Amino acid sequence: MSPGILNILIGVAMGLNLIALASSRLPSLIRAMSLQGVVLGMMPLFMGHESLDWRVAAVAVATMVGKGVIIPSLLRRAMRAANIEREIEPFLGYVPSMMVGAGGTIAAVALARALPLLPEHAETLLVPGAIASILTGFILLIGRVKAISQVCGYLILENGIYLFGLLLIHSTPLLVESGILLDVTVGVFVIGIIVDRIQRAFDSLDTRKLTTLRE
Amino acid sequence: MISLLLIIVPLVGAVIAAAWPDNRTRPWLLPAFGLVHVVVSFWLFVAPPEVAPGAWIGFDALARAVLPVVSLLFLICAAYGVSYLRIRSERPNRAFVSLLLAILGLLSAGHQARHLGILWITTEAVTLATVPLLHFNGTPRAFEATWKFLLVGGTGIALSLLGSFCLGYASLHGGGEGDLTFAALTAQGAGLSRPWVLAAWLLLLVGYGTKMGIAPMHTWKPDAYGEAPSIVGAILAGGVTTVAFTAILRVRAVVGAAGEGAVADRTLLVIGSFSMLVAALFLLGTRDFKRMLAYSSVEHMGILSFGAALGGAGVAAALFHVWSNGLTKGALFLSAGNIRRAAGSPSMDDVRGMSVVTPRSAAIFVAGMFAVTALPPFGPFFSELQVVRAALAGGHTAATAIFLGCLLLAFFGMTRVVFGIVDGRPRPSTRLNGKRFAETAGVIAPPLLLLGLSLWLGLFTPAILREAWSAAVVMLYPNP
């Protein structure tokens, strides 16, 4: 375990959370999210005890390709098809959402101190990083109105859960890891199709227009 | 290994359906594979196989207590599907047929999952496979419903993954291996780290509760059930929700083994009563008869959660209710589909006099409504009676009062909508539209059969079924 490098990577991922919250242009939001995916994918490589396990390497490569290449390219295609570049009027502005995100990150570090953790995990930033990313994901899900931004929020939420899952990396079998990753990728694929259909049916990707169904 | 057939056969069917060239004959694959599934699942039901304790997938007592009814419901809905897809022959049904079969296979895997990771993967896959079925009609309303289903359901399922990891960490922190099989977690029991077990319970309850549709995580349900084809609604309400319920039961057993069973039961009781209350209030207000079925489903998921909170007797009653509710809801959804097609609208503002336009479907719909609001001698009456008995035996007098009050309100709400659309003189346009959709045997027999099964379940509950439910209770509560 080399907490030094691992903590630097988690720090980068937490910084990318704030960049995602501050991005008004969709391409930069997608870039922040995919970069975070690549950083996350590298982490298992620095968590091995002595020698590198091939299964851990396989998870790392699959994560980097899935989160860093496949998912972002699916989203970019949906974005081009819908012909939108930026979020015009978010529910929650960029500066306020960044303030909430930064405050949440500090709170996450404080909260993680209070949680009962094994000594080898207490010295890493895994748990605070996970909490901060989950919070960022929720802010994007609630605070943005364009469907693609909400999908990015959902993926950052997933990234946070992945960070938490790294605590268990030496006990979770590869089959489960890859099944989870496959599900997430297929999920984004399905979401991409729906985004495309919503664009065609409503001629917009503004989720505020999805208000026909109510009591 | 026969139990793996339950998973493999429908998935093979899904592949065949995807490759099948003819749009007109493809729907027949649904009942064909459904029949094989029913035969295998009832065979396993009568002669349950030995399950290795550490197995990741197996036809254990809980799967045996629930999976056959899912299989039966699927077969009857599949038979309806043949007629339904003939009526909708203008739409390509390749994805529809293929994904329905895939859902059957994944549901079988989810019900038999004895590993938290496998359980999560199958539940998420079922959610994703449902998506194209929800927007089969291709209307803007259907896409809106699908989007809400994806966002709410996706977030719920993400939280349940986080909960699964928390439970794994509870094992690791308690000195265990972090093995995510339910058997290993239960065996570690009091050795699990308590704070992490409680965090996991909360997240898994919210996560799988979203999938199950208990309030306040039910918001996707009215939209999805309102816009999806009724056959999809029937399978969602009777099959997909039950896999989430058995997931909660399995996790509850682990939490009980860790010594926090009392906390878990209290949360289940509160969330169950709250679901019933929310559903009853919305039932009093809704004017759309397909959304009404969704709120009724929220109510019955509340009853399941309420029953699960009451210990062994309550869980047995809840498993009984899974059967009676699944079959009755199926009859309601399928007959509602017939009425909706002929009426051209789901709202009681536009629809009336359906007893004239679609007399048979209207009769099944009314009878099904009485069945689901617990009129004897249908199945739901007896299962709900058992829940009430378990609650009174456990000394939950106040909760029982809330339970009965909500049932009464739900009854008022549902009769208001159902008689609103059945009674009166139909509009001329409805009459004309109704002539286009004749009530053939293909669309009447399946809901009638489901209603008959619900009646049979209430009158002559077979001893082997009761034995299967008690066996599942013994599995979940090894030392009462």
XYZ file of C-alpha atoms in Angstrom:
695
model
C 0.000 0.000 0.000
C 1.445 3.329 -0.986
C -0.911 5.893 0.469
C 1.179 8.756 -0.865
C 0.458 8.228 -4.574
C -3.039 6.983 -3.885
C -3.856 10.101 -1.872
C -2.516 12.347 -4.628
C -4.782 10.582 -7.148
C -7.800 10.912 -4.854
C -6.924 14.571 -4.358
C -6.941 15.034 -8.151
C -10.319 13.286 -8.346
C -11.699 15.616 -5.670
C -10.376 18.617 -7.570
C -12.094 17.333 -10.724
C -15.357 17.275 -8.756
C -15.057 21.025 -8.258
C -14.152 21.582 -11.927
C -17.251 19.584 -12.905
C -19.386 21.751 -10.647
C -17.915 24.928 -12.138
C -18.234 23.941 -15.829
C -20.946 25.658 -17.772
C -19.944 24.106 -21.091
C -20.969 20.479 -21.510
C -17.706 19.368 -23.223
C -15.668 20.519 -20.228
C -18.079 18.797 -17.841
C -17.729 15.566 -19.811
C -13.938 16.010 -19.892
C -13.762 16.464 -16.114
C -15.900 13.375 -15.628
C -13.886 11.188 -18.020
C -10.571 12.362 -16.552
C -11.909 11.418 -13.146
C -12.738 7.978 -14.563
C -9.148 7.514 -15.758
C -7.735 8.653 -12.400
C -10.064 6.213 -10.645
C -8.961 3.438 -12.959
C -5.291 4.024 -12.052
C -5.925 3.741 -8.315
C -6.095 -0.064 -7.980
C -2.542 -0.248 -9.421
C -1.241 1.589 -6.377
C -3.136 -0.472 -3.844
C -1.386 -3.821 -4.354
C 0.493 -5.245 -1.399
C 3.771 -6.323 -3.033
C 3.444 -7.750 -6.515
C 0.774 -6.628 -8.961
C -2.131 -9.062 -9.219
C -3.238 -9.607 -12.822
C -6.876 -9.404 -11.786
C -6.368 -5.995 -10.224
C -4.634 -4.877 -13.402
C -7.570 -6.150 -15.455
C -10.039 -4.174 -13.343
C -7.842 -1.098 -13.702
C -7.615 -1.328 -17.473
C -11.333 -2.074 -17.865
C -12.241 0.889 -15.664
C -9.975 3.274 -17.537
C -11.327 2.193 -20.908
C -14.952 2.118 -19.737
C -15.085 5.310 -17.719
C -12.411 7.205 -19.617
C -13.169 6.342 -23.247
C -16.405 4.462 -23.945
C -18.821 6.316 -21.674
C -17.559 9.834 -22.558
C -17.656 9.096 -26.290
C -21.263 7.879 -25.935
C -22.142 11.116 -24.168
C -20.331 13.278 -26.722
C -22.290 11.594 -29.484
C -25.572 12.259 -27.683
C -24.480 15.873 -27.191
C -23.667 16.381 -30.856
C -26.921 14.719 -31.905
C -28.836 17.083 -29.660
C -26.758 20.021 -30.858
C -26.267 21.627 -27.454
C -23.047 22.950 -25.991
C -23.875 24.536 -22.683
C -26.212 24.644 -19.762
C -28.011 27.992 -19.959
C -30.045 28.362 -16.777
C -29.146 25.806 -14.118
C -31.378 25.513 -11.054
C -28.322 26.064 -8.906
C -25.720 28.539 -10.258
C -22.087 27.581 -10.851
C -20.594 29.612 -8.020
C -23.122 28.440 -5.414
C -22.770 24.811 -6.504
C -18.983 25.101 -6.269
C -19.281 26.608 -2.792
C -21.556 23.773 -1.680
C -19.176 21.260 -3.276
C -16.117 22.753 -1.545
C -17.928 22.930 1.796
C -19.071 19.359 1.290
C -15.515 18.204 0.585
C -14.283 19.722 3.844
C -17.226 18.193 5.694
C -16.461 14.825 4.087
C -12.899 14.871 5.420
C -14.180 15.741 8.886
C -16.920 13.110 8.732
C -14.511 10.376 7.615
C -12.422 11.001 10.756
C -15.444 10.135 12.841
C -16.175 6.888 10.990
C -14.817 3.589 12.310
C -12.188 2.576 9.725
C -9.450 -0.014 9.641
C -6.020 1.560 10.322
C -4.783 0.916 6.767
C -7.800 2.779 5.371
C -7.792 5.631 7.878
C -4.586 7.018 6.380
C -5.993 7.207 2.840
C -8.482 9.716 1.478
C -10.705 6.971 0.007
C -13.699 7.535 2.255
C -13.674 11.362 2.156
C -13.137 11.190 -1.617
C -16.100 8.844 -1.959
C -18.395 11.034 0.132
C -17.330 14.191 -1.715
C -17.929 12.606 -5.141
C -21.334 11.246 -4.117
C -22.285 14.715 -2.927
C -21.019 16.296 -6.180
C -23.079 13.800 -8.138
C -26.217 14.698 -6.222
C -25.616 18.441 -6.690
C -25.341 17.946 -10.453
C -28.378 15.648 -10.559
C -30.546 18.166 -8.753
C -28.948 21.441 -9.820
C -28.757 21.020 -13.605
C -31.623 20.893 -16.072
C -30.032 19.457 -19.213
C -30.359 15.699 -19.425
C -26.669 15.224 -20.324
C -25.485 17.187 -17.281
C -27.703 15.038 -15.095
C -26.173 11.910 -16.609
C -22.701 13.300 -15.795
C -23.895 13.862 -12.251
C -25.087 10.292 -12.079
C -21.708 9.050 -13.299
C -19.784 11.119 -10.756
C -22.081 9.627 -8.105
C -21.117 6.183 -9.422
C -17.444 7.202 -9.295
C -17.868 8.010 -5.619
C -19.347 4.590 -4.985
C -16.465 3.041 -6.936
C -14.010 4.866 -4.636
C -15.768 3.349 -1.649
C -15.709 -0.039 -3.339
C -11.895 0.182 -3.547
C -11.860 -0.494 0.205
C -12.991 -3.997 -0.688
C -10.810 -4.505 -3.742
C -8.872 -7.415 -2.263
C -11.989 -9.306 -1.250
C -14.404 -8.645 -4.145
C -14.049 -11.215 -6.920
C -13.234 -10.044 -10.419
C -16.506 -11.382 -11.773
C -18.455 -9.006 -9.545
C -16.252 -6.020 -10.366
C -16.562 -6.560 -14.099
C -20.305 -7.203 -13.849
C -20.755 -3.888 -12.085
C -18.670 -2.047 -14.665
C -20.550 -3.695 -17.522
C -23.878 -2.676 -15.997
C -22.756 0.928 -15.640
C -21.576 1.064 -19.253
C -24.754 -0.499 -20.608
C -26.686 1.901 -18.378
C -25.072 4.911 -19.993
C -25.700 3.386 -23.400
C -29.402 3.053 -22.586
C -29.495 6.575 -21.176
C -27.856 7.812 -24.369
C -30.629 6.250 -26.447
C -33.316 7.782 -24.242
C -31.649 11.192 -24.404
C -31.727 10.913 -28.171
C -35.423 9.944 -28.160
C -36.327 12.753 -25.747
C -34.517 15.175 -28.021
C -36.593 13.983 -30.975
C -39.908 13.866 -29.101
C -39.592 17.224 -27.325
C -37.083 18.950 -29.614
C -35.140 19.857 -26.467
C -33.079 18.286 -23.731
C -34.437 20.600 -21.070
C -35.827 18.306 -18.394
C -38.046 21.140 -17.147
C -40.264 20.370 -20.129
C -40.899 16.875 -18.779
C -43.818 17.877 -16.597
C -46.885 16.414 -18.282
C -47.179 13.527 -15.848
C -48.432 14.716 -12.484
C -51.413 14.348 -10.200
C -27.793 -27.516 -11.550
C -31.318 -27.691 -12.925
C -31.985 -24.374 -11.232
C -29.571 -22.707 -13.665
C -31.975 -23.693 -16.458
C -34.391 -21.113 -15.045
C -31.822 -18.459 -15.922
C -30.324 -19.903 -19.090
C -33.501 -20.994 -20.903
C -35.148 -17.525 -20.992
C -31.847 -15.856 -21.901
C -31.436 -18.276 -24.816
C -35.036 -17.428 -25.702
C -34.121 -13.746 -25.692
C -31.284 -14.361 -28.132
C -33.534 -16.441 -30.397
C -36.209 -13.732 -30.287
C -33.624 -11.112 -31.243
C -32.633 -13.201 -34.258
C -36.181 -14.296 -35.211
C -37.027 -12.787 -38.584
C -40.831 -12.674 -38.553
C -42.664 -9.963 -36.613
C -45.974 -11.882 -36.725
C -44.813 -15.217 -35.281
C -42.165 -13.871 -32.886
C -44.597 -13.241 -29.965
C -45.260 -16.996 -29.745
C -41.763 -17.376 -28.319
C -43.033 -15.683 -25.135
C -45.500 -18.397 -24.053
C -43.214 -21.146 -25.416
C -40.275 -20.204 -23.190
C -42.605 -19.139 -20.398
C -44.096 -22.639 -20.364
C -40.681 -24.297 -20.096
C -39.872 -21.926 -17.238
C -43.107 -22.754 -15.394
C -42.519 -26.495 -15.786
C -38.940 -26.256 -14.470
C -39.787 -23.911 -11.599
C -42.749 -26.007 -10.388
C -40.700 -29.160 -10.731
C -38.024 -27.602 -8.506
C -40.796 -26.350 -6.231
C -42.088 -29.881 -5.642
C -38.624 -31.465 -5.436
C -36.331 -28.733 -4.052
C -32.624 -29.340 -4.754
C -29.819 -29.221 -2.192
C -28.053 -25.855 -2.200
C -24.389 -25.691 -1.191
C -24.068 -23.107 1.637
C -21.429 -21.079 -0.161
C -23.113 -21.151 -3.584
C -23.548 -17.796 -5.298
C -26.727 -18.862 -7.072
C -29.158 -21.521 -5.920
C -32.828 -22.454 -5.692
C -32.965 -22.020 -1.901
C -36.037 -21.893 0.333
C -36.701 -18.195 -0.312
C -36.417 -18.579 -4.078
C -38.744 -21.589 -3.807
C -41.307 -19.558 -1.875
C -41.525 -16.757 -4.451
C -40.099 -17.648 -7.868
C -42.922 -20.005 -8.998
C -45.535 -17.249 -8.817
C -43.325 -14.938 -10.876
C -42.982 -17.707 -13.421
C -46.730 -18.384 -13.488
C -47.561 -14.705 -13.814
C -45.080 -14.376 -16.659
C -46.582 -17.299 -18.570
C -50.122 -15.923 -18.348
C -48.953 -12.429 -19.295
C -47.006 -13.992 -22.175
C -50.197 -15.620 -23.465
C -51.864 -12.200 -23.302
C -48.802 -10.751 -25.025
C -49.448 -12.821 -28.149
C -52.877 -11.242 -28.604
C -51.646 -7.814 -27.539
C -48.795 -7.775 -30.036
C -51.193 -8.938 -32.759
C -53.326 -5.869 -32.068
C -50.181 -3.722 -32.112
C -48.801 -5.416 -35.221
C -47.844 -2.035 -36.701
C -44.952 -1.723 -34.236
C -41.799 -3.846 -34.481
C -41.726 -6.180 -31.471
C -38.209 -7.593 -31.703
C -36.869 -5.638 -28.719
C -40.122 -6.090 -26.781
C -40.212 -9.887 -26.979
C -36.479 -10.315 -26.558
C -36.256 -8.051 -23.504
C -39.307 -9.594 -21.813
C -37.604 -12.987 -22.012
C -34.332 -11.485 -20.810
C -36.184 -9.985 -17.839
C -37.573 -13.420 -16.962
C -34.052 -14.875 -16.976
C -32.597 -12.013 -14.951
C -35.465 -12.152 -12.445
C -34.789 -15.860 -11.972
C -31.137 -15.020 -11.330
C -32.060 -12.233 -8.911
C -34.424 -14.450 -6.927
C -31.752 -17.134 -6.668
C -28.855 -14.765 -5.930
C -27.095 -15.649 -2.689
C -24.313 -13.093 -3.205
C -24.808 -9.341 -2.723
C -22.844 -8.497 -5.856
C -24.768 -10.922 -8.085
C -28.016 -9.624 -6.613
C -27.041 -6.053 -7.446
C -25.882 -6.879 -10.975
C -29.113 -8.713 -11.834
C -31.368 -6.044 -10.335
C -29.575 -3.306 -12.252
C -29.747 -5.375 -15.440
C -33.501 -5.867 -14.964
C -33.904 -2.101 -14.556
C -32.027 -1.455 -17.781
C -33.899 -4.161 -19.686
C -37.211 -2.619 -18.592
C -36.403 0.758 -20.127
C -37.247 0.037 -23.802
C -40.445 -1.737 -22.686
C -41.671 1.380 -20.904
C -41.519 3.522 -24.032
C -42.903 0.850 -26.361
C -45.764 3.211 -27.216
C -43.304 5.870 -28.366
C -45.311 8.848 -27.117
C -43.684 11.923 -25.504
C -45.473 10.971 -22.259
C -43.857 7.537 -22.411
C -40.389 9.053 -22.835
C -40.998 11.370 -19.917
C -41.983 8.401 -17.748
C -38.923 6.472 -18.933
C -36.586 9.322 -18.083
C -37.985 9.611 -14.559
C -37.757 5.822 -14.159
C -34.095 5.906 -15.206
C -33.089 8.774 -12.949
C -34.984 7.708 -9.822
C -34.357 3.995 -10.356
C -30.718 4.559 -11.285
C -30.051 6.635 -8.176
C -31.790 4.058 -6.011
C -29.768 1.274 -7.484
C -26.547 3.256 -7.034
C -27.357 3.652 -3.345
C -27.951 -0.069 -3.013
C -24.480 -0.686 -4.472
C -23.038 1.658 -1.862
C -25.005 -0.250 0.782
C -23.611 -3.553 -0.494
C -20.074 -2.189 -0.142
C -20.887 -0.947 3.371
C -22.026 -4.436 4.330
C -18.813 -5.848 2.872
C -16.839 -3.321 4.881
C -18.785 -4.281 7.999
C -17.390 -7.771 7.522
C -13.855 -6.516 6.829
C -13.893 -4.133 9.777
C -15.219 -6.870 12.033
C -12.220 -9.016 11.161
C -13.870 -11.054 8.395
C -12.882 -11.660 4.810
C -15.272 -9.210 3.184
C -17.039 -12.174 1.556
C -20.324 -10.891 0.121
C -22.331 -14.140 0.148
C -25.336 -13.969 2.444
C -24.292 -17.268 4.066
C -20.848 -15.937 5.023
C -22.253 -12.614 6.262
C -24.891 -14.365 8.384
C -22.249 -16.758 9.731
C -20.104 -13.836 10.843
C -23.197 -12.523 12.636
C -22.338 -10.526 15.738
C -18.763 -10.232 14.438
C -19.915 -7.687 11.848
C -19.110 -4.076 12.665
C -22.396 -2.585 13.975
C -22.131 1.019 12.661
C -21.397 -0.230 9.145
C -24.226 -2.764 9.312
C -26.662 0.007 10.195
C -25.349 2.269 7.414
C -25.655 -0.644 4.987
C -29.199 -1.420 6.124
C -30.305 2.164 5.571
C -28.722 2.405 2.110
C -29.926 -1.019 0.984
C -33.444 -0.332 2.249
C -33.560 2.961 0.346
C -31.918 1.405 -2.715
C -33.970 -1.759 -3.057
C -36.984 0.102 -1.635
C -36.780 2.405 -4.661
C -36.900 -0.619 -6.944
C -39.783 -2.028 -4.947
C -41.579 1.306 -4.985
C -42.253 1.974 -1.308
C -42.942 5.572 -0.319
C -41.243 8.036 -0.358
C -39.128 6.390 -3.114
C -42.179 5.517 -5.217
C -42.256 8.598 -7.467
C -41.307 6.742 -10.665
C -44.125 4.265 -10.279
C -47.295 6.139 -11.305
C -45.590 7.530 -14.405
C -44.074 4.215 -15.458
C -47.190 2.106 -14.795
C -49.410 4.769 -16.326
C -47.541 4.933 -19.641
C -46.198 1.404 -20.094
C -48.195 -1.320 -21.883
C -50.328 -3.122 -19.296
C -48.482 -6.426 -19.747
C -45.266 -4.643 -18.716
C -47.072 -3.121 -15.734
C -48.268 -6.562 -14.632
C -44.755 -8.026 -14.812
C -43.226 -5.010 -13.062
C -45.805 -5.063 -10.269
C -45.785 -8.842 -9.765
C -42.219 -9.820 -10.689
C -39.680 -7.006 -10.592
C -40.908 -5.564 -7.289
C -40.790 -8.992 -5.640
C -37.100 -9.465 -6.437
C -36.404 -6.220 -4.588
C -38.570 -7.423 -1.708
C -36.714 -10.724 -1.368
C -33.456 -8.739 -1.539
C -34.622 -6.728 1.470
C -35.602 -9.955 3.266
C -32.158 -11.459 2.668
C -30.401 -8.329 3.906
C -32.759 -8.191 6.898
C -31.625 -11.712 7.839
C -27.985 -10.552 7.861
C -28.844 -7.486 9.936
C -30.756 -9.760 12.326
C -27.756 -12.070 12.638
C -25.613 -9.033 13.459
C -27.931 -8.303 16.390
C -29.706 -5.247 14.968
C -32.930 -7.009 13.968
C -35.077 -4.832 16.231
C -33.889 -1.641 14.522
C -34.463 -3.182 11.095
C -37.983 -4.270 12.015
C -38.864 -0.849 13.344
C -37.738 0.869 10.120
C -39.662 -1.661 8.027
C -42.798 -1.086 10.081
C -42.558 2.710 9.805
C -41.755 2.740 6.085
C -44.488 0.164 5.395
C -47.158 2.141 7.227
C -45.971 5.354 5.562
C -46.243 3.750 2.096
C -49.766 2.600 2.838
C -50.750 6.048 4.045
C -49.230 7.878 1.069
C -50.792 5.407 -1.363
C -54.215 5.675 0.288
C -54.159 9.483 0.101
C -53.105 9.494 -3.560
C -55.725 6.843 -4.357
C -58.342 9.267 -3.055
C -57.107 11.913 -5.490
C -56.063 10.257 -8.734
C -58.317 10.360 -11.797
C -56.319 8.020 -14.028
C -57.133 4.341 -13.700
C -53.688 3.080 -14.690
C -51.975 5.424 -12.232
C -54.504 4.148 -9.691
C -53.034 0.670 -10.156
C -49.570 2.105 -9.497
C -50.687 3.651 -6.205
C -52.383 0.393 -5.306
C -49.026 -1.295 -5.942
C -47.326 1.217 -3.616
C -49.929 0.306 -0.994
C -49.301 -3.417 -1.369
C -45.525 -2.977 -1.247
C -46.223 -1.171 2.029
C -48.172 -4.233 3.215
C -45.211 -6.475 2.315
C -42.819 -4.254 4.226
C -45.269 -4.110 7.161
C -45.486 -7.904 7.216
C -41.714 -8.298 6.959
C -41.374 -6.212 10.132
C -43.392 -8.665 12.233
C -40.971 -11.571 12.579
C -41.538 -15.142 11.390
C -45.345 -15.170 11.205
C -45.352 -11.784 9.485
C -42.795 -12.836 6.875
C -44.819 -15.969 6.081
C -47.893 -13.749 5.637
C -45.901 -11.367 3.439
C -44.751 -14.253 1.221
C -48.396 -15.335 0.938
C -49.210 -11.755 -0.015
C -46.528 -11.788 -2.722
C -48.528 -14.596 -4.359
C -52.004 -13.185 -3.871
C -51.039 -9.617 -4.809
C -49.022 -10.681 -7.858
C -51.849 -12.745 -9.340
C -54.596 -10.222 -8.553
C -52.557 -7.244 -9.819
C -51.915 -9.183 -13.019
C -55.669 -9.581 -13.593
C -56.192 -5.871 -12.910
C -53.425 -4.678 -15.221
C -54.434 -6.898 -18.134
C -58.143 -6.002 -17.914
C -57.219 -2.325 -17.482
C -55.191 -2.612 -20.672
C -58.269 -3.846 -22.558
C -60.370 -1.000 -21.168
C -57.683 1.598 -21.879
C -57.417 0.514 -25.527
C -61.148 0.664 -26.122
C -61.617 3.879 -24.134
C -58.768 5.745 -25.825
C -57.904 7.558 -22.589
C -56.802 6.599 -19.081
C -58.629 9.421 -17.295
C -62.025 9.120 -15.606
C -62.749 12.617 -16.944
C -63.023 11.201 -20.474
C -64.075 7.631 -19.851
C -67.390 6.272 -18.652
C -69.807 3.466 -19.397
C -67.150 0.872 -20.054
C -69.487 -1.846 -18.761
C -71.362 -1.335 -22.045
C -68.361 -1.037 -24.367
C -66.132 -3.755 -22.865
C -68.483 -5.721 -20.583
C -66.178 -8.664 -19.903
C -63.043 -6.658 -19.168
C -65.081 -4.276 -17.008
C -66.458 -7.220 -15.006
C -62.936 -8.613 -14.435
C -61.692 -5.140 -13.541
C -64.445 -4.638 -10.932
C -63.968 -8.123 -9.476
C -60.200 -7.618 -9.426
C -60.638 -4.296 -7.662
C -62.730 -5.971 -4.948
C -60.127 -8.742 -4.713
C -57.211 -6.361 -4.303
C -59.038 -4.284 -1.704
C -59.246 -7.487 0.352
C -62.807 -8.670 -0.168
C -63.200 -12.321 0.847
C -62.847 -14.944 -0.502
C -60.023 -13.776 -2.774
C -56.342 -14.376 -1.924
C -55.424 -10.871 -0.704
C -58.101 -11.017 2.021
C -56.508 -14.079 3.606
C -52.911 -12.887 3.273
C -53.758 -9.472 4.734
C -55.711 -11.176 7.524
C -52.564 -13.122 8.379
C -50.546 -9.894 8.448
C -53.091 -8.344 10.821
C -53.019 -11.424 13.059
C -49.217 -11.350 13.194
C -49.321 -7.634 14.041
C -51.850 -8.111 16.855
C -49.930 -11.098 18.199
C -46.827 -8.887 18.283
C -48.712 -6.209 20.229
C -48.630 -3.562 17.458
C -52.151 -2.263 18.119
C -51.604 1.298 16.877
C -49.847 0.158 13.717
C -52.683 -2.287 13.031
C -55.181 0.549 13.352
C -53.230 2.587 10.779
C -53.034 -0.498 8.538
C -56.791 -1.057 8.602
C -57.552 2.646 8.213
C -55.376 2.835 5.087
C -57.073 -0.244 3.613
C -60.431 1.461 4.082
C -59.260 4.717 2.466
C -57.751 2.767 -0.434
C -61.069 0.984 -0.871
C -62.916 4.321 -1.097
C -60.355 5.701 -3.532
C -60.394 2.706 -5.833
C -64.163 2.208 -5.940
C -64.504 5.901 -6.825
C -62.277 5.559 -9.898
C -63.402 2.084 -10.975
C -67.134 2.779 -10.836
C -66.504 6.187 -12.388
C -65.258 4.568 -15.577
C -67.485 1.475 -15.547
C -70.857 3.114 -14.856
C -72.873 5.521 -16.952
C -73.478 5.941 -20.666
C -70.434 5.724 -22.912
C -69.571 8.594 -25.230
C -70.359 7.943 -28.918
C -66.674 8.219 -29.831
C -65.827 5.584 -27.206
C -68.468 3.253 -28.617
C -66.938 3.573 -32.077
C -63.419 3.050 -30.782
C -64.570 0.068 -28.720
C -65.801 -1.687 -31.875
C -62.232 -1.641 -33.232
C -60.942 -3.623 -30.249
C -63.173 -6.671 -29.839
C -62.922 -8.633 -26.608
C -61.428 -11.814 -28.054
C -60.684 -14.881 -25.949
C -56.976 -14.052 -26.235
C -57.321 -10.861 -24.191
C -60.061 -12.068 -21.801
C -58.874 -15.541 -20.800
C -55.501 -14.484 -19.259
C -56.890 -11.912 -16.785
C -59.808 -14.229 -16.012
C -57.394 -17.053 -15.283
C -55.330 -14.820 -12.984
C -58.463 -13.765 -11.128
C -59.491 -17.424 -10.833
C -56.050 -18.284 -9.420
C -56.382 -15.503 -6.869
C -59.755 -16.911 -5.803
C -58.343 -20.447 -5.670
C -55.391 -19.248 -3.595
C -57.781 -17.706 -1.086
C -60.192 -20.622 -0.856
C -57.865 -23.602 -1.064
C -54.356 -22.468 -0.133
C -52.404 -25.696 -0.868
C -50.516 -27.208 2.068
C -47.314 -27.406 0.009
C -47.387 -23.626 -0.483
C -47.737 -23.016 3.254
C -44.887 -25.451 3.808
C -42.714 -23.545 1.291
C -43.421 -20.212 3.025
C -42.567 -21.668 6.454
C -39.370 -23.179 5.043
C -38.351 -19.727 3.807
C -39.074 -18.289 7.264
C -36.886 -20.969 8.844
C -34.113 -20.055 6.417
C -34.375 -16.333 7.273
C -34.829 -16.803 11.041
C -32.747 -19.894 11.905
C -33.070 -19.399 15.689
C -36.321 -17.601 16.523
